[in-house]
Amino acid sequence: MSSDQPADETGNQTQSLSLHQRILGEVEGHILSGAWPPGHRIPFEHELTEQYGCSRMTVNKALTELVKRGLIERRRKSGSYVTFPHVQSAVMEIHDVKLEVQSLGLEYSFQLDERNIRKAESRDAGRLDLPPSARLIEITCRHFAGGRPFCFEERLISLAAVPEAETELFETSAPGSWLLGKVPWSTAEHRIRAVGAGRGAAQALAISSGAACLVIERRTWSGRAPVTHVRLTYPGDRHELVAQFAPSPLG
């Protein structure tokens, strides 16, 4: 009798491991394939227990691993949900927001909220260094990933540097994408900071006022002429910046 016990325990452990890997693989597959999009509630633990005919501990172990991989999040008294993908950007590169979204395998769209042509004012001096008589375009728009607000954009464009922008309505192409295809920039400056969402950004991104956000401010020049200033505001839990560097050679 005693010689059968270890085999039985080993068999149970093997079966548990197999079910754990199966649950992990199938749930992960649903997420990565897009069948379960961001925000989708996955079945409750008791539902998965019945579906796979296993213990709740086995299901819990698989879900815990998915949390560690950043694929799902658990919400108290609500269940487990597919997380919004976490996007990375290189610190020193100029990225097209559309390509950022598409790299996540999500459908991209944008909405132009405001487009105004006006003269530069004193309040613009810190954003785009133009004389008071200079004309510029002021734009606000929102970028969406899978139908969910992804980034809030506030931009100034110098019409002296980009005169063709005066007739561009930005109905089919977002300002950043359009500029990258029109104006060769020679110099760029990035400023990166963490902020609490103001009322405008919170409303645009459908987040709570004061929620943590990552703000990237960028100015670009063509030669010595300022081209554009843009402030991109991302929900803080969906974006990170990555810098790669190597030590300088000694001597």
Short mmCIF file of C-alpha atoms in Angstrom, two decimals:
data_model
loop_
_atom_site.label_atom_id
_atom_site.label_comp_id
_atom_site.label_asym_id
_atom_site.label_seq_id
_atom_site.Cartn_x
_atom_site.Cartn_y
_atom_site.Cartn_z
CA MET A 1 0.00 0.00 0.00
CA SER A 2 2.73 2.46 0.99
CA SER A 3 4.56 1.94 -2.32
CA ASP A 4 1.48 3.21 -4.22
CA GLN A 5 1.22 6.50 -2.29
CA PRO A 6 4.25 8.32 -3.76
CA ALA A 7 3.12 7.42 -7.28
CA ASP A 8 -0.34 8.78 -6.54
CA GLU A 9 1.07 12.02 -5.15
CA THR A 10 3.39 12.35 -8.14
CA GLY A 11 0.49 11.79 -10.49
CA ASN A 12 -1.60 14.47 -8.78
CA GLN A 13 1.30 16.93 -8.89
CA THR A 14 1.87 16.25 -12.59
CA GLN A 15 -1.82 16.69 -13.37
CA SER A 16 -1.90 19.96 -11.37
CA LEU A 17 1.16 21.27 -13.21
CA SER A 18 -0.33 20.28 -16.56
CA LEU A 19 -3.63 22.05 -15.81
CA HIS A 20 -1.80 25.12 -14.52
CA GLN A 21 0.19 25.37 -17.77
CA ARG A 22 -2.91 24.74 -19.86
CA ILE A 23 -4.93 27.46 -18.13
CA LEU A 24 -1.99 29.84 -18.32
CA GLY A 25 -1.41 29.14 -22.01
CA GLU A 26 -5.05 29.36 -23.08
CA VAL A 27 -5.86 32.56 -21.18
CA GLU A 28 -2.63 34.16 -22.42
CA GLY A 29 -3.50 33.07 -25.96
CA HIS A 30 -6.92 34.73 -25.77
CA ILE A 31 -5.26 37.98 -24.65
CA LEU A 32 -2.36 38.06 -27.12
CA SER A 33 -4.59 37.13 -30.04
CA GLY A 34 -6.90 40.06 -29.28
CA ALA A 35 -9.88 37.78 -28.65
CA TRP A 36 -9.95 39.27 -25.15
CA PRO A 37 -9.16 43.00 -25.64
CA PRO A 38 -8.00 45.44 -22.93
CA GLY A 39 -10.71 45.88 -20.31
CA HIS A 40 -12.27 42.46 -20.97
CA ARG A 41 -13.26 40.65 -17.80
CA ILE A 42 -11.92 37.12 -17.80
CA PRO A 43 -14.01 34.33 -16.22
CA PHE A 44 -14.17 34.25 -12.44
CA GLU A 45 -11.97 31.74 -10.61
CA HIS A 46 -14.92 29.49 -9.79
CA GLU A 47 -15.91 29.50 -13.48
CA LEU A 48 -12.42 28.46 -14.54
CA THR A 49 -12.38 25.82 -11.81
CA GLU A 50 -15.53 24.27 -13.27
CA GLN A 51 -14.33 24.66 -16.85
CA TYR A 52 -11.02 22.88 -16.28
CA GLY A 53 -12.16 20.51 -13.55
CA CYS A 54 -9.37 21.51 -11.18
CA SER A 55 -8.83 23.07 -7.80
CA ARG A 56 -9.18 26.78 -7.16
CA MET A 57 -5.54 26.81 -6.08
CA THR A 58 -4.46 25.71 -9.56
CA VAL A 59 -6.52 28.47 -11.19
CA ASN A 60 -5.22 31.05 -8.72
CA LYS A 61 -1.63 30.07 -9.49
CA ALA A 62 -2.18 30.56 -13.23
CA LEU A 63 -3.85 33.95 -12.76
CA THR A 64 -1.12 35.11 -10.39
CA GLU A 65 1.46 34.36 -13.09
CA LEU A 66 -0.56 36.40 -15.62
CA VAL A 67 -0.62 39.32 -13.18
CA LYS A 68 3.19 39.10 -12.85
CA ARG A 69 3.48 39.18 -16.65
CA GLY A 70 1.39 42.35 -16.72
CA LEU A 71 -1.39 40.78 -18.83
CA ILE A 72 -4.22 41.00 -16.31
CA GLU A 73 -5.11 43.01 -13.24
CA ARG A 74 -7.24 41.97 -10.31
CA ARG A 75 -9.89 44.34 -9.01
CA ARG A 76 -11.29 43.75 -5.55
CA LYS A 77 -14.85 42.40 -5.59
CA SER A 78 -14.97 42.83 -9.37
CA GLY A 79 -12.78 40.13 -10.89
CA SER A 80 -9.77 40.00 -13.21
CA TYR A 81 -9.45 42.13 -16.34
CA VAL A 82 -7.13 42.29 -19.32
CA THR A 83 -4.74 45.19 -18.81
CA PHE A 84 -4.08 47.96 -21.25
CA PRO A 85 -0.74 47.32 -23.02
CA HIS A 86 2.28 49.15 -21.63
CA VAL A 87 4.12 51.04 -24.33
CA GLN A 88 7.81 51.96 -24.31
CA SER A 89 9.48 54.86 -26.09
CA ALA A 90 13.14 55.70 -26.51
CA VAL A 91 13.95 58.94 -24.71
CA MET A 92 15.88 60.60 -27.54
CA GLU A 93 13.76 59.59 -30.52
CA ILE A 94 10.81 61.38 -32.10
CA HIS A 95 8.00 58.86 -32.27
CA ASP A 96 4.79 58.92 -34.23
CA VAL A 97 1.95 58.20 -31.78
CA LYS A 98 0.14 56.25 -34.49
CA LEU A 99 3.09 53.84 -34.79
CA GLU A 100 3.25 53.49 -31.01
CA VAL A 101 -0.36 52.34 -30.94
CA GLN A 102 -0.01 50.04 -33.95
CA SER A 103 3.07 48.41 -32.37
CA LEU A 104 0.73 47.22 -29.61
CA GLY A 105 -1.52 45.50 -32.15
CA LEU A 106 -4.39 47.90 -31.44
CA GLU A 107 -6.53 49.94 -33.80
CA TYR A 108 -5.43 53.58 -33.98
CA SER A 109 -7.61 56.65 -34.38
CA PHE A 110 -7.40 60.31 -33.50
CA GLN A 111 -9.82 63.17 -32.98
CA LEU A 112 -9.06 66.84 -33.62
CA ASP A 113 -10.64 68.90 -30.85
CA GLU A 114 -9.45 72.44 -31.67
CA ARG A 115 -7.49 74.16 -34.44
CA ASN A 116 -6.95 77.91 -34.21
CA ILE A 117 -4.77 80.28 -36.24
CA ARG A 118 -3.59 83.27 -34.24
CA LYS A 119 -0.64 85.55 -33.50
CA ALA A 120 1.97 84.53 -30.98
CA GLU A 121 1.37 85.88 -27.46
CA SER A 122 3.57 86.37 -24.42
CA ARG A 123 2.24 83.14 -22.92
CA ASP A 124 3.72 81.22 -25.86
CA ALA A 125 7.28 82.40 -25.23
CA GLY A 126 8.21 79.41 -23.09
CA ARG A 127 6.87 76.96 -25.65
CA LEU A 128 7.80 78.37 -29.05
CA ASP A 129 10.26 81.26 -29.26
CA LEU A 130 8.54 83.52 -31.81
CA PRO A 131 8.18 87.28 -32.09
CA PRO A 132 4.76 88.76 -31.14
CA SER A 133 3.86 89.37 -34.78
CA ALA A 134 4.43 85.75 -35.78
CA ARG A 135 1.47 83.64 -36.81
CA LEU A 136 0.96 80.12 -35.52
CA ILE A 137 -1.54 77.28 -35.36
CA GLU A 138 -2.71 76.03 -31.97
CA ILE A 139 -4.03 72.46 -31.95
CA THR A 140 -5.44 70.07 -29.39
CA CYS A 141 -6.30 66.50 -30.28
CA ARG A 142 -6.65 63.05 -28.78
CA HIS A 143 -5.13 59.76 -29.86
CA PHE A 144 -6.98 56.49 -29.24
CA ALA A 145 -5.83 52.87 -28.98
CA GLY A 146 -8.51 50.25 -29.44
CA GLY A 147 -11.13 52.96 -28.93
CA ARG A 148 -9.67 54.01 -25.58
CA PRO A 149 -7.98 57.40 -24.94
CA PHE A 150 -4.21 56.89 -25.25
CA CYS A 151 -2.62 60.34 -25.44
CA PHE A 152 -3.69 63.98 -25.20
CA GLU A 153 -1.78 66.32 -27.55
CA GLU A 154 -1.40 70.10 -27.30
CA ARG A 155 0.65 71.63 -30.13
CA LEU A 156 1.85 74.93 -31.56
CA ILE A 157 3.13 75.12 -35.17
CA SER A 158 4.99 78.11 -36.58
CA LEU A 159 3.47 79.18 -39.89
CA ALA A 160 6.73 80.89 -40.84
CA ALA A 161 8.46 77.50 -40.73
CA VAL A 162 5.54 75.46 -42.11
CA PRO A 163 3.35 77.77 -44.26
CA GLU A 164 1.45 74.86 -45.83
CA ALA A 165 0.02 74.02 -42.38
CA GLU A 166 -2.34 76.99 -42.76
CA THR A 167 -4.52 75.10 -45.24
CA GLU A 168 -4.10 71.67 -43.66
CA LEU A 169 -7.22 70.74 -41.68
CA PHE A 170 -5.76 67.57 -40.12
CA GLU A 171 -8.90 65.60 -40.88
CA THR A 172 -7.14 62.46 -42.09
CA SER A 173 -3.69 62.73 -40.53
CA ALA A 174 -2.67 63.74 -37.01
CA PRO A 175 -0.38 66.81 -36.74
CA GLY A 176 2.68 64.84 -35.63
CA SER A 177 2.43 62.33 -38.47
CA TRP A 178 1.84 65.13 -40.97
CA LEU A 179 4.84 67.17 -39.76
CA LEU A 180 7.21 64.19 -39.84
CA GLY A 181 6.40 63.78 -43.53
CA LYS A 182 6.64 67.50 -44.38
CA VAL A 183 9.43 69.20 -42.45
CA PRO A 184 13.02 67.96 -42.00
CA TRP A 185 13.90 68.81 -38.40
CA SER A 186 17.54 69.34 -37.41
CA THR A 187 17.36 69.78 -33.64
CA ALA A 188 14.96 68.57 -30.96
CA GLU A 189 14.62 69.14 -27.23
CA HIS A 190 12.73 66.83 -24.87
CA ARG A 191 11.48 67.61 -21.39
CA ILE A 192 9.94 64.74 -19.43
CA ARG A 193 8.07 64.97 -16.16
CA ALA A 194 5.43 63.35 -14.00
CA VAL A 195 2.32 65.43 -13.26
CA GLY A 196 -1.14 65.07 -11.84
CA ALA A 197 -3.76 65.31 -14.56
CA GLY A 198 -5.32 68.76 -14.85
CA ARG A 199 -9.00 69.14 -15.60
CA GLY A 200 -8.53 69.33 -19.38
CA ALA A 201 -6.17 66.36 -19.64
CA ALA A 202 -8.28 64.29 -17.23
CA GLN A 203 -11.41 64.90 -19.29
CA ALA A 204 -9.59 64.16 -22.57
CA LEU A 205 -8.09 60.92 -21.26
CA ALA A 206 -11.16 59.80 -19.27
CA ILE A 207 -9.17 59.57 -16.04
CA SER A 208 -9.58 61.14 -12.61
CA SER A 209 -8.39 64.68 -12.05
CA GLY A 210 -5.00 64.50 -10.35
CA ALA A 211 -4.25 60.98 -11.65
CA ALA A 212 -0.56 60.33 -12.35
CA CYS A 213 0.46 61.19 -15.91
CA LEU A 214 3.66 61.20 -17.92
CA VAL A 215 4.18 64.40 -19.91
CA ILE A 216 6.63 64.67 -22.79
CA GLU A 217 7.27 68.19 -24.06
CA ARG A 218 9.21 68.52 -27.28
CA ARG A 219 10.45 71.44 -29.34
CA THR A 220 11.93 71.03 -32.81
CA TRP A 221 13.87 73.34 -35.09
CA SER A 222 14.77 73.31 -38.76
CA GLY A 223 18.12 75.05 -38.84
CA ARG A 224 17.59 77.97 -36.45
CA ALA A 225 13.88 78.33 -37.15
CA PRO A 226 11.50 76.93 -34.51
CA VAL A 227 9.01 74.54 -36.08
CA THR A 228 6.72 73.16 -33.40
CA HIS A 229 6.19 72.65 -29.70
CA VAL A 230 4.10 69.71 -28.53
CA ARG A 231 2.98 68.54 -25.11
CA LEU A 232 1.96 64.86 -25.05
CA THR A 233 0.16 63.67 -21.92
CA TYR A 234 -0.11 59.91 -21.28
CA PRO A 235 -1.84 58.11 -18.38
CA GLY A 236 1.07 57.21 -16.13
CA ASP A 237 0.32 53.50 -15.93
CA ARG A 238 0.42 52.97 -19.71
CA HIS A 239 3.71 54.48 -20.84
CA GLU A 240 7.39 54.40 -19.98
CA LEU A 241 10.56 55.85 -21.46
CA VAL A 242 13.67 53.81 -22.15
CA ALA A 243 17.22 55.09 -22.65
CA GLN A 244 20.03 52.93 -24.02
CA PHE A 245 23.61 54.08 -23.62
CA ALA A 246 27.17 52.80 -23.36
CA PRO A 247 30.13 54.06 -21.31
CA SER A 248 32.43 56.53 -23.05
CA PRO A 249 35.85 55.14 -23.91
CA LEU A 250 38.52 56.11 -21.40
CA GLY A 251 41.50 58.30 -22.32
#
